[in-house]
């Protein structure tokens, strides 16, 4: 047969005797199939370990365009109020009275008035009337006259 024709190699040890002895000593010390001791749990509740939390890195935007601001100045100020008490406020207190959107806050009302009528206001007082609409008393600064602004708007 072809296998018997091949010359036999001399039998050699796998490693040097010193290395073999060290390996055997390690096996005796640790054991061949050493087992990690089981952890003793001293608490009845299990707390899931906190793992790595990566920030989101989306492949595409979920919205094609940013959300448009629904409360712009034209939406905030609905119309100026022209009642007798509002007229009295214009004459005596340098104050304009507007009916505004219920969702608008004082800062938004102030900015809307500034944008629409090019006037600056010193303070804004608001109230929600019993019929559910918001009324804003816009007090103008000293350098603006409420009567002039009311004429320009077309209230008077």
Rosetta silent file (secondary structure, phi, psi, omega in degrees, C-alpha in Angstrom):
SEQUENCE: XXXXXXXXXXXXXXXXXXXXXXXXXXXXXXXXXXXXXXXXXXXXXXXXXXXXXXXXXXXXXXXXXXXXXXXXXXXXXXXXXXXXXXXXXXXXXXXXXXXXXXXXXXXXXXXXXXXXXXXXXXXXXXXXXXXXXXXXXXXXXXXXXXXXXXXXXXXX
SCORE:     score description
SCORE:     0.000 S_00000001
   1 L     0.000  157.062 -175.111    0.000    0.000    0.000 S_00000001
   2 H   -69.686  -25.466 -178.544    1.153    3.605   -0.581 S_00000001
   3 H   -71.710  -30.456 -177.915    1.154    4.559    3.135 S_00000001
   4 H   -75.517  -19.755 -179.370    3.715    1.918    4.079 S_00000001
   5 H   -74.700  -23.122 -177.833    6.184    3.271    1.506 S_00000001
   6 L   -75.675  139.689  179.138    6.479    6.636    3.306 S_00000001
   7 L   -72.002  144.716 -179.982    9.255    6.945    5.873 S_00000001
   8 L   -82.834  141.124  178.721    8.133    7.326    9.494 S_00000001
   9 L   -83.112  149.320  177.455    8.971   10.531   11.387 S_00000001
  10 L   -69.877  141.390 -179.147   10.731   10.230   14.730 S_00000001
  11 L   -71.890  122.831  179.444    8.388   10.593   17.749 S_00000001
  12 L  -124.638  152.940  177.335    8.939   13.986   19.465 S_00000001
  13 L   -72.572  151.201 -177.600    7.316   15.560   22.477 S_00000001
  14 L   -64.261  -40.100  179.841    4.839   18.393   21.770 S_00000001
  15 L  -138.037  175.799  177.017    6.787   20.943   23.859 S_00000001
  16 L   -65.711  152.237 -177.455    9.902   21.187   25.902 S_00000001
  17 H   -57.752  -35.273 -178.612    9.747   19.285   29.205 S_00000001
  18 H   -67.618  -42.866  179.400    9.770   22.513   31.269 S_00000001
  19 H   -65.213  -38.772  179.714    6.792   23.977   29.361 S_00000001
  20 H   -64.483  -40.199 -179.467    4.930   20.698   29.679 S_00000001
  21 H   -66.582  -40.515  179.713    5.544   20.653   33.441 S_00000001
  22 H   -64.721  -39.611  178.739    4.316   24.270   33.796 S_00000001
  23 H   -64.689  -41.161  179.398    1.152   23.423   31.884 S_00000001
  24 H   -65.829  -41.267  179.875    0.525   20.406   34.113 S_00000001
  25 H   -63.323  -39.154  179.119    1.105   22.487   37.271 S_00000001
  26 H   -65.332  -40.971  179.742   -1.408   25.074   36.051 S_00000001
  27 H   -65.010  -37.048  179.155   -3.984   22.364   35.337 S_00000001
  28 H   -69.083  -42.491 -176.997   -3.533   20.934   38.835 S_00000001
  29 H   -67.063  -49.599 -174.771   -3.800   24.367   40.474 S_00000001
  30 H   -90.131  -27.901 -172.947   -6.862   25.642   38.530 S_00000001
  31 L    93.999  151.624 -175.997   -8.488   22.408   37.466 S_00000001
  32 L   -71.319  -46.435  179.431   -9.109   21.404   33.907 S_00000001
  33 L  -116.836   63.907 -176.481  -12.711   22.590   33.706 S_00000001
  34 L   -66.515  139.599 -176.799  -12.668   25.219   36.430 S_00000001
  35 L  -108.790  138.152  176.696  -16.054   26.808   37.093 S_00000001
  36 L   -71.902  133.048 -178.946  -16.614   30.433   38.022 S_00000001
  37 L   -64.733  143.740 -178.930  -18.306   30.545   41.428 S_00000001
  38 L   -70.678  141.662 -178.023  -21.959   31.573   41.297 S_00000001
  39 L   -77.561  133.510  179.181  -22.691   35.128   42.437 S_00000001
  40 L   -86.789  120.390  178.311  -24.709   35.335   45.627 S_00000001
  41 L   -91.084  123.587 -177.591  -27.646   37.726   45.205 S_00000001
  42 L  -104.433    9.505 -178.717  -28.505   39.470   48.443 S_00000001
  43 L  -130.884  142.871 -176.930  -31.465   41.455   47.102 S_00000001
  44 L   -80.872  -19.791 -179.277  -34.867   40.208   45.964 S_00000001
  45 L   -96.451  138.453  178.582  -35.284   42.841   43.246 S_00000001
  46 L   -98.563  124.331  176.495  -33.412   42.537   39.963 S_00000001
  47 L  -104.072  117.230 -179.501  -32.105   45.755   38.456 S_00000001
  48 L   -63.324  131.988 -177.727  -31.411   45.433   34.749 S_00000001
  49 L   -64.819  144.739 -179.518  -27.865   46.646   34.056 S_00000001
  50 L   -78.686  122.683 -177.585  -27.539   49.981   32.309 S_00000001
  51 L  -106.998  178.592 -177.423  -26.190   49.426   28.810 S_00000001
  52 L   -66.882  128.013  176.925  -24.844   51.743   26.123 S_00000001
  53 L  -112.312  112.482 -178.895  -27.438   54.172   24.802 S_00000001
  54 L   -90.359  145.964  176.526  -26.486   55.607   21.420 S_00000001
  55 L   -69.478  152.928 -179.271  -27.981   58.876   20.127 S_00000001
  56 L   -68.554  137.418  177.013  -30.395   58.584   17.230 S_00000001
  57 L  -130.697   80.625 -174.449  -28.847   58.947   13.813 S_00000001
  58 L   -68.234  146.100  179.404  -31.776   58.905   11.364 S_00000001
  59 L   -77.358  -26.832  179.032  -31.134   58.036    7.743 S_00000001
  60 L  -149.411  158.809  178.936  -33.778   60.530    6.581 S_00000001
  61 L   -73.189  140.513 -179.854  -35.936   63.310    8.074 S_00000001
  62 L   -78.108  -23.766  176.653  -39.368   62.207    9.250 S_00000001
  63 L  -117.078  135.161 -177.097  -40.879   65.558    8.192 S_00000001
  64 L   -71.988  -34.095 -179.430  -40.190   66.987    4.752 S_00000001
  65 L  -136.350  149.741  178.098  -40.471   70.613    5.892 S_00000001
  66 L   -64.882  152.095 -176.861  -40.312   72.282    9.313 S_00000001
  67 L   -66.099  129.999  179.654  -43.632   73.025   10.976 S_00000001
  68 L   -75.580  143.179  179.168  -44.987   76.471   10.081 S_00000001
  69 L   -71.349  117.601 -176.858  -45.799   78.804   12.972 S_00000001
  70 L   -77.042  -28.145 -179.435  -49.575   78.858   13.233 S_00000001
  71 L   -98.590   78.576  172.648  -49.672   81.905   15.487 S_00000001
  72 L   -89.874  179.287 -173.299  -48.252   84.681   13.319 S_00000001
  73 H   -61.801  -29.900 -179.575  -49.082   88.351   13.938 S_00000001
  74 H   -75.881  -25.934  178.203  -52.183   88.203   11.725 S_00000001
  75 H   -81.956  -34.963 -176.641  -53.475   85.171   13.609 S_00000001
  76 H   -69.083  -54.433 -178.860  -52.718   86.629   17.061 S_00000001
  77 E   -90.884  115.047 -179.119  -54.464   90.012   16.676 S_00000001
  78 E   -83.050  -55.645  178.409  -57.996   89.481   15.406 S_00000001
  79 E  -164.833  155.474  175.636  -59.338   93.024   15.518 S_00000001
  80 E   -78.794  148.804 -178.728  -59.209   96.218   17.590 S_00000001
  81 L   -91.266  136.536 -174.597  -62.084   96.870   19.975 S_00000001
  82 L  -120.813   28.741  179.484  -64.093  100.051   19.362 S_00000001
  83 L   -74.974  170.885 -179.292  -66.441  100.186   22.344 S_00000001
  84 H   -61.970  -42.192 -179.732  -66.924  103.341   24.431 S_00000001
  85 H   -65.919  -34.778  177.201  -64.761  101.992   27.251 S_00000001
  86 H   -66.985  -39.080  178.546  -62.021  101.138   24.715 S_00000001
  87 H   -64.608  -39.221  178.167  -62.192  104.687   23.336 S_00000001
  88 H   -61.924  -41.099  178.322  -61.877  106.062   26.878 S_00000001
  89 H   -62.384  -40.974 -179.462  -58.742  103.916   27.369 S_00000001
  90 H   -61.894  -45.078 -176.407  -57.269  105.303   24.138 S_00000001
  91 H   -73.561  -45.700 -172.136  -57.829  108.911   25.224 S_00000001
  92 H   -87.269  -43.605 -169.053  -56.989  108.684   28.941 S_00000001
  93 H  -106.480    4.149 -177.577  -54.480  105.864   29.375 S_00000001
  94 L    56.488   43.478 -173.738  -52.613  105.806   26.021 S_00000001
  95 E  -127.429  134.573  173.994  -53.856  102.225   25.643 S_00000001
  96 E  -101.177  145.659 -179.071  -55.187  100.293   22.636 S_00000001
  97 E  -116.085  127.078 -179.366  -57.629   97.413   23.132 S_00000001
  98 E  -125.707  150.216  167.201  -57.507   94.339   20.879 S_00000001
  99 E   -94.001  127.042 -174.234  -59.364   91.037   20.637 S_00000001
 100 E  -124.333  172.722  176.112  -56.666   88.368   20.305 S_00000001
 101 L   -68.736  140.519 -176.744  -56.283   84.621   19.903 S_00000001
 102 L   -64.294  -30.326 -176.499  -56.842   82.763   23.180 S_00000001
 103 L   -78.082  -14.570 -176.378  -53.603   80.789   22.750 S_00000001
 104 L   -76.306  139.234  175.842  -51.418   83.924   22.438 S_00000001
 105 L   -99.054  178.089 -173.310  -49.455   85.087   25.475 S_00000001
 106 H   -62.232  -40.635  179.793  -48.492   88.662   26.415 S_00000001
 107 H   -62.445  -44.509 -179.883  -45.069   88.532   24.754 S_00000001
 108 H   -63.525  -40.943  178.985  -46.553   87.261   21.497 S_00000001
 109 H   -62.532  -44.837  179.858  -49.256   89.963   21.571 S_00000001
 110 H   -59.959  -45.195  179.863  -46.622   92.650   22.195 S_00000001
 111 H   -66.824  -37.937 -179.865  -44.468   91.435   19.273 S_00000001
 112 H   -64.621  -42.610  178.328  -47.496   91.166   16.969 S_00000001
 113 H   -63.421  -41.693  179.704  -48.539   94.758   17.716 S_00000001
 114 H   -62.234  -42.856 -179.049  -44.956   95.916   17.111 S_00000001
 115 H   -68.578  -43.168 -173.183  -44.793   94.097   13.751 S_00000001
 116 H   -76.420  -40.793 -171.432  -48.202   95.177   12.479 S_00000001
 117 H  -114.188    2.121 -179.836  -48.350   98.793   13.539 S_00000001
 118 L    54.856   46.119  177.020  -44.660   99.745   14.058 S_00000001
 119 L  -129.884  154.233  176.418  -45.257  100.852   17.648 S_00000001
 120 L  -109.921  140.799 -177.319  -43.641   99.772   20.897 S_00000001
 121 E  -112.541  144.584 -179.022  -45.714   98.946   23.938 S_00000001
 122 E   -82.761  -37.828  176.119  -44.727   99.375   27.571 S_00000001
 123 E  -157.883  160.236 -179.379  -47.008   96.642   28.921 S_00000001
 124 E  -128.082  125.836  172.263  -49.808   94.277   27.983 S_00000001
 125 E  -110.119  138.011 -179.217  -52.718   93.282   30.223 S_00000001
 126 E  -128.023  155.532  170.925  -54.950   90.406   29.147 S_00000001
 127 E  -150.772  153.086  175.627  -58.207   88.846   30.214 S_00000001
 128 E  -104.168  119.887 -177.578  -60.425   86.109   28.847 S_00000001
 129 L   -70.639  161.315  178.837  -63.997   87.300   28.537 S_00000001
 130 L   -58.296  -25.868  178.542  -66.941   85.126   29.632 S_00000001
 131 L   -82.817    2.705  171.667  -67.742   84.406   25.966 S_00000001
 132 L    94.764    4.595  177.954  -64.284   82.784   25.636 S_00000001
 133 L  -102.305  150.545 -178.109  -62.341   85.388   23.642 S_00000001
 134 E   -93.770  134.847  177.903  -59.164   87.048   24.882 S_00000001
 135 E  -113.024  135.254 -179.610  -58.982   90.817   25.226 S_00000001
 136 E  -121.792  128.019  174.127  -55.620   92.592   25.380 S_00000001
 137 E   -98.021  110.282 -176.492  -54.991   96.074   26.740 S_00000001
 138 E  -103.335  109.255  179.484  -51.805   97.277   25.035 S_00000001
 139 E   -87.421  127.066 -177.765  -50.263  100.301   26.765 S_00000001
 140 E   -87.477  158.383  177.540  -48.009  102.279   24.442 S_00000001
 141 L   -72.766  170.050 -174.516  -44.716  103.921   25.396 S_00000001
 142 L   -62.769  -30.977 -176.491  -44.481  107.695   25.956 S_00000001
 143 L   -79.038   -0.841  175.214  -43.110  108.389   22.453 S_00000001
 144 L  -120.218  140.492  178.140  -46.300  107.008   20.790 S_00000001
 145 L  -105.558  126.494 -176.317  -49.769  108.514   21.069 S_00000001
 146 H   -63.225  -34.283  178.753  -52.650  106.024   21.110 S_00000001
 147 H   -62.752  -45.236  179.095  -55.009  108.536   19.390 S_00000001
 148 H   -62.395  -44.822 -179.242  -52.646  108.928   16.417 S_00000001
 149 H   -64.406  -40.519  179.734  -52.163  105.153   16.140 S_00000001
 150 H   -63.592  -39.830  176.182  -55.939  104.589   16.388 S_00000001
 151 H   -63.325  -42.818 -178.502  -56.475  107.073   13.543 S_00000001
 152 H   -64.250  -40.476  179.275  -53.807  105.353   11.461 S_00000001
 153 H   -69.283  -38.955 -178.403  -55.402  101.934   12.076 S_00000001
 154 L   107.296   21.194  177.340  -58.866  103.279   11.358 S_00000001
 155 L   -73.456  -45.791 -177.115  -60.538  102.734   14.723 S_00000001
 156 L   -94.843    0.000    0.000  -61.604  106.349   15.077 S_00000001
